């Protein structure tokens, strides 16, 4: 019988570089990862593809899915809803894939309550100044949203003790290597 895959949660403040780190290790065949595509009511950013980066839905569609119990977890973040489709996660784990969720802290809390052995990793920036530079560098959002994301980041950083591992993104390649080692250790313990 196929051994059920792990559930891996990757969190960190908006702009910390989760996406860049993730690209470094997500396709490593040894890690047998599958990326869980979230549902969101946020507007699509230039370059984002529906069904690849997110499933972009209306508030009504999101609320319906959430109220029907179709989401493993969900949260409101800076005025928009985000959530993880449960069925897809379960299907992939049953196939033996290690499912990677890139979600914020409230969502991680819900996952921990449901899946006690989830592997949770939080990525921190080298400094808050560095984080601000990155968020502004992305240049896709108005000032008030930038401010909101920064305030949210400070709040999120207070919750890092809930995570099993904290990795600093001083260098995305190094951070990705550290995460690779952590996942491999968990895989070895999960046989
Ligand atoms: P962004 O709008 O920058 O893509 O994402 C905003 C925040 O929502 C990020 O911290 C991201 O990790 C988080 N996020 C993305 N998908 C989900 C999800 O399905 N559930 C939860 N709880 N957070 C998510």
CSV table of C-alpha atoms and ligand atoms in Angstrom, one decimal:
chain,number,residue,atom,x,y,z
A,1,UNK,CA,0.0,0.0,0.0
A,2,UNK,CA,1.2,3.5,-0.8
A,3,UNK,CA,2.3,5.4,2.3
A,4,UNK,CA,0.3,8.6,2.8
A,5,UNK,CA,2.4,11.7,1.9
A,6,UNK,CA,3.3,14.4,4.4
A,7,UNK,CA,1.6,17.7,4.8
A,8,UNK,CA,4.1,20.6,4.7
A,9,UNK,CA,3.2,24.2,5.6
A,10,UNK,CA,5.4,27.0,4.4
A,11,UNK,CA,4.6,30.4,5.9
A,12,UNK,CA,6.2,33.8,6.2
A,13,UNK,CA,5.4,37.4,5.8
A,14,UNK,CA,4.2,38.7,2.5
A,15,UNK,CA,7.3,39.7,0.4
A,16,UNK,CA,9.8,37.6,2.3
A,17,UNK,CA,10.6,35.6,-0.8
A,18,UNK,CA,8.6,32.4,-0.3
A,19,UNK,CA,7.9,32.0,-4.0
A,20,UNK,CA,11.6,32.4,-4.9
A,21,UNK,CA,12.7,29.8,-2.3
A,22,UNK,CA,9.9,27.4,-3.3
A,23,UNK,CA,11.0,27.5,-6.9
A,24,UNK,CA,14.4,26.3,-5.9
A,25,UNK,CA,13.2,23.0,-4.3
A,26,UNK,CA,9.6,22.3,-5.4
A,27,UNK,CA,10.7,20.3,-8.5
A,28,UNK,CA,13.3,18.2,-6.7
A,29,UNK,CA,12.2,14.7,-7.6
A,30,UNK,CA,13.6,13.3,-4.3
A,31,UNK,CA,11.1,15.3,-2.3
A,32,UNK,CA,8.0,14.0,-4.2
A,33,UNK,CA,6.3,17.3,-3.7
A,34,UNK,CA,2.9,18.5,-5.0
A,35,UNK,CA,2.0,22.2,-4.7
A,36,UNK,CA,-1.5,22.8,-3.4
A,37,UNK,CA,-3.1,25.6,-5.5
A,38,UNK,CA,-5.2,27.8,-3.2
A,39,UNK,CA,-8.5,29.5,-3.8
A,40,UNK,CA,-8.5,33.3,-3.4
A,41,UNK,CA,-10.8,36.3,-3.9
A,42,UNK,CA,-7.8,38.5,-4.5
A,43,UNK,CA,-7.3,40.1,-7.9
A,44,UNK,CA,-5.0,38.3,-10.3
A,45,UNK,CA,-1.6,40.0,-10.6
A,46,UNK,CA,0.1,40.4,-13.9
A,47,UNK,CA,1.9,37.2,-14.8
A,48,UNK,CA,-0.3,35.0,-12.6
A,49,UNK,CA,-2.2,32.2,-14.2
A,50,UNK,CA,-5.6,31.0,-13.0
A,51,UNK,CA,-5.4,27.4,-11.8
A,52,UNK,CA,-1.6,27.5,-11.5
A,53,UNK,CA,-0.8,30.3,-9.0
A,54,UNK,CA,-4.3,30.4,-7.5
A,55,UNK,CA,-7.9,29.5,-8.3
A,56,UNK,CA,-9.3,33.0,-8.6
A,57,UNK,CA,-12.9,33.1,-7.4
A,58,UNK,CA,-15.6,35.5,-6.4
A,59,UNK,CA,-16.5,36.0,-2.7
A,60,UNK,CA,-19.7,34.1,-3.2
A,61,UNK,CA,-17.9,31.1,-4.7
A,62,UNK,CA,-15.4,31.2,-1.9
A,63,UNK,CA,-18.1,31.4,0.8
A,64,UNK,CA,-20.0,28.5,-0.8
A,65,UNK,CA,-16.9,26.3,-0.8
A,66,UNK,CA,-16.0,27.2,2.7
A,67,UNK,CA,-19.5,26.7,4.1
A,68,UNK,CA,-19.8,23.3,2.3
A,69,UNK,CA,-16.7,22.1,4.1
A,70,UNK,CA,-14.6,22.0,0.9
A,71,UNK,CA,-11.6,23.8,2.5
A,72,UNK,CA,-8.9,22.3,4.8
A,73,UNK,CA,-8.4,25.8,6.2
A,74,UNK,CA,-9.2,29.4,5.2
A,75,UNK,CA,-8.4,32.9,6.3
A,76,UNK,CA,-9.0,36.5,5.5
A,77,UNK,CA,-5.8,38.4,4.6
A,78,UNK,CA,-5.7,42.1,3.9
A,79,UNK,CA,-9.3,42.2,2.7
A,80,UNK,CA,-9.3,39.0,0.7
A,81,UNK,CA,-10.2,35.3,1.4
A,82,UNK,CA,-7.6,32.5,0.9
A,83,UNK,CA,-8.2,28.8,1.4
A,84,UNK,CA,-6.8,25.3,0.7
A,85,UNK,CA,-9.1,22.9,-1.3
A,86,UNK,CA,-9.3,19.8,0.9
A,87,UNK,CA,-10.2,17.2,-1.8
A,88,UNK,CA,-7.1,17.9,-3.8
A,89,UNK,CA,-4.8,17.7,-0.8
A,90,UNK,CA,-6.2,14.4,0.3
A,91,UNK,CA,-6.0,12.9,-3.2
A,92,UNK,CA,-2.4,13.9,-3.6
A,93,UNK,CA,-1.4,12.6,-0.1
A,94,UNK,CA,-3.2,9.3,-0.8
A,95,UNK,CA,-1.0,9.0,-3.9
A,96,UNK,CA,2.1,9.3,-1.7
A,97,UNK,CA,2.9,12.9,-2.6
A,98,UNK,CA,4.1,15.3,0.0
A,99,UNK,CA,1.7,18.2,-0.3
A,100,UNK,CA,3.1,21.7,0.1
A,101,UNK,CA,0.9,24.5,1.3
A,102,UNK,CA,2.1,28.1,1.1
A,103,UNK,CA,-0.2,29.8,3.5
A,104,UNK,CA,-0.3,32.5,6.2
A,105,UNK,CA,-0.4,32.0,10.0
A,106,UNK,CA,-4.1,31.7,10.8
A,107,UNK,CA,-4.4,29.0,8.1
A,108,UNK,CA,-1.4,27.2,9.6
A,109,UNK,CA,-3.0,27.2,13.0
A,110,UNK,CA,-6.1,25.5,11.6
A,111,UNK,CA,-3.9,22.9,9.8
A,112,UNK,CA,-2.1,22.1,13.1
A,113,UNK,CA,-5.4,21.5,14.8
A,114,UNK,CA,-6.5,19.0,12.1
A,115,UNK,CA,-3.2,17.5,11.2
A,116,UNK,CA,-1.0,17.2,14.3
A,117,UNK,CA,2.0,15.9,12.4
A,118,UNK,CA,2.1,18.5,9.7
A,119,UNK,CA,5.6,19.8,9.1
A,120,UNK,CA,5.5,23.6,9.6
A,121,UNK,CA,8.2,26.0,8.4
A,122,UNK,CA,8.3,29.7,8.8
A,123,UNK,CA,10.6,31.9,6.7
A,124,UNK,CA,11.8,35.2,8.2
A,125,UNK,CA,13.5,38.1,6.5
A,126,UNK,CA,17.1,39.1,7.5
A,127,UNK,CA,15.5,42.3,8.9
A,128,UNK,CA,12.2,44.3,8.7
A,129,UNK,CA,14.0,47.0,6.6
A,130,UNK,CA,14.8,44.3,4.1
A,131,UNK,CA,11.2,43.1,4.0
A,132,UNK,CA,9.9,46.6,3.4
A,133,UNK,CA,12.4,47.0,0.5
A,134,UNK,CA,11.1,43.8,-1.1
A,135,UNK,CA,7.4,44.7,-0.7
A,136,UNK,CA,8.0,48.1,-2.3
A,137,UNK,CA,10.2,46.6,-5.0
A,138,UNK,CA,7.3,44.4,-6.1
A,139,UNK,CA,5.6,47.7,-7.0
A,140,UNK,CA,2.2,46.1,-7.6
A,141,UNK,CA,0.2,47.6,-4.8
A,142,UNK,CA,-1.0,51.0,-3.6
A,143,UNK,CA,0.7,52.6,-0.5
A,144,UNK,CA,-2.1,51.7,1.9
A,145,UNK,CA,-1.9,48.0,1.0
A,146,UNK,CA,1.9,48.1,1.4
A,147,UNK,CA,1.4,49.6,4.9
A,148,UNK,CA,-1.2,47.0,5.7
A,149,UNK,CA,1.1,44.1,4.6
A,150,UNK,CA,3.9,45.5,6.7
A,151,UNK,CA,1.7,45.8,9.8
A,152,UNK,CA,0.5,42.3,9.2
A,153,UNK,CA,4.1,41.0,8.8
A,154,UNK,CA,5.0,42.3,12.3
A,155,UNK,CA,2.0,40.6,13.7
A,156,UNK,CA,2.9,37.3,11.9
A,157,UNK,CA,6.5,37.4,13.2
A,158,UNK,CA,5.1,37.2,16.7
A,159,UNK,CA,3.7,33.8,16.0
A,160,UNK,CA,6.8,32.0,14.7
A,161,UNK,CA,7.1,29.9,17.9
A,162,UNK,CA,4.1,27.9,16.6
A,163,UNK,CA,6.2,26.6,13.8
A,164,UNK,CA,8.5,23.5,14.0
A,165,UNK,CA,11.3,25.3,12.0
A,166,UNK,CA,12.3,28.9,11.3
A,167,UNK,CA,14.5,29.6,8.3
A,168,UNK,CA,16.0,32.9,7.5
A,169,UNK,CA,16.0,34.1,3.8
A,170,UNK,CA,19.4,35.7,3.7
A,171,UNK,CA,20.0,33.8,0.5
A,172,UNK,CA,17.2,32.0,-1.3
A,173,UNK,CA,19.4,29.1,-2.5
A,174,UNK,CA,20.7,28.4,1.0
A,175,UNK,CA,17.2,28.7,2.5
A,176,UNK,CA,16.0,26.2,-0.1
A,177,UNK,CA,18.8,23.8,0.8
A,178,UNK,CA,18.0,24.0,4.5
A,179,UNK,CA,14.3,23.2,3.7
A,180,UNK,CA,15.3,20.3,1.5
A,181,UNK,CA,17.3,18.8,4.4
A,182,UNK,CA,14.3,19.3,6.8
A,183,UNK,CA,11.9,17.6,4.4
A,184,UNK,CA,14.2,14.7,3.8
A,185,UNK,CA,14.6,14.1,7.5
A,186,UNK,CA,10.7,14.0,7.8
A,187,UNK,CA,10.4,11.7,4.9
A,188,UNK,CA,12.9,9.3,6.5
A,189,UNK,CA,10.9,9.3,9.7
A,190,UNK,CA,7.7,8.8,7.8
A,191,UNK,CA,8.5,5.4,6.2
B,1,LIG,P1,-0.6,37.0,-1.8
B,1,LIG,O1,-1.8,37.9,-2.0
B,1,LIG,O2,0.7,37.8,-1.6
B,1,LIG,O3,-0.5,36.0,-2.9
B,1,LIG,O4,-0.8,36.1,-0.5
B,1,LIG,C1,-1.1,36.7,0.7
B,1,LIG,C2,-0.9,35.8,1.9
B,1,LIG,O5,-1.9,34.7,1.8
B,1,LIG,C3,0.5,35.1,1.8
B,1,LIG,O6,1.0,35.1,3.2
B,1,LIG,C4,0.2,33.7,1.4
B,1,LIG,O7,1.1,32.7,2.0
B,1,LIG,C5,-1.2,33.5,2.0
B,1,LIG,N1,-2.0,32.4,1.4
B,1,LIG,C6,-2.0,32.0,0.1
B,1,LIG,N2,-2.8,31.0,-0.1
B,1,LIG,C7,-3.4,30.7,1.1
B,1,LIG,C8,-4.4,29.8,1.6
B,1,LIG,O8,-4.9,28.9,0.9
B,1,LIG,N3,-4.7,29.8,2.9
B,1,LIG,C9,-4.2,30.7,3.7
B,1,LIG,N4,-4.6,30.7,5.0
B,1,LIG,N5,-3.3,31.7,3.3
B,1,LIG,C10,-2.9,31.6,2.0
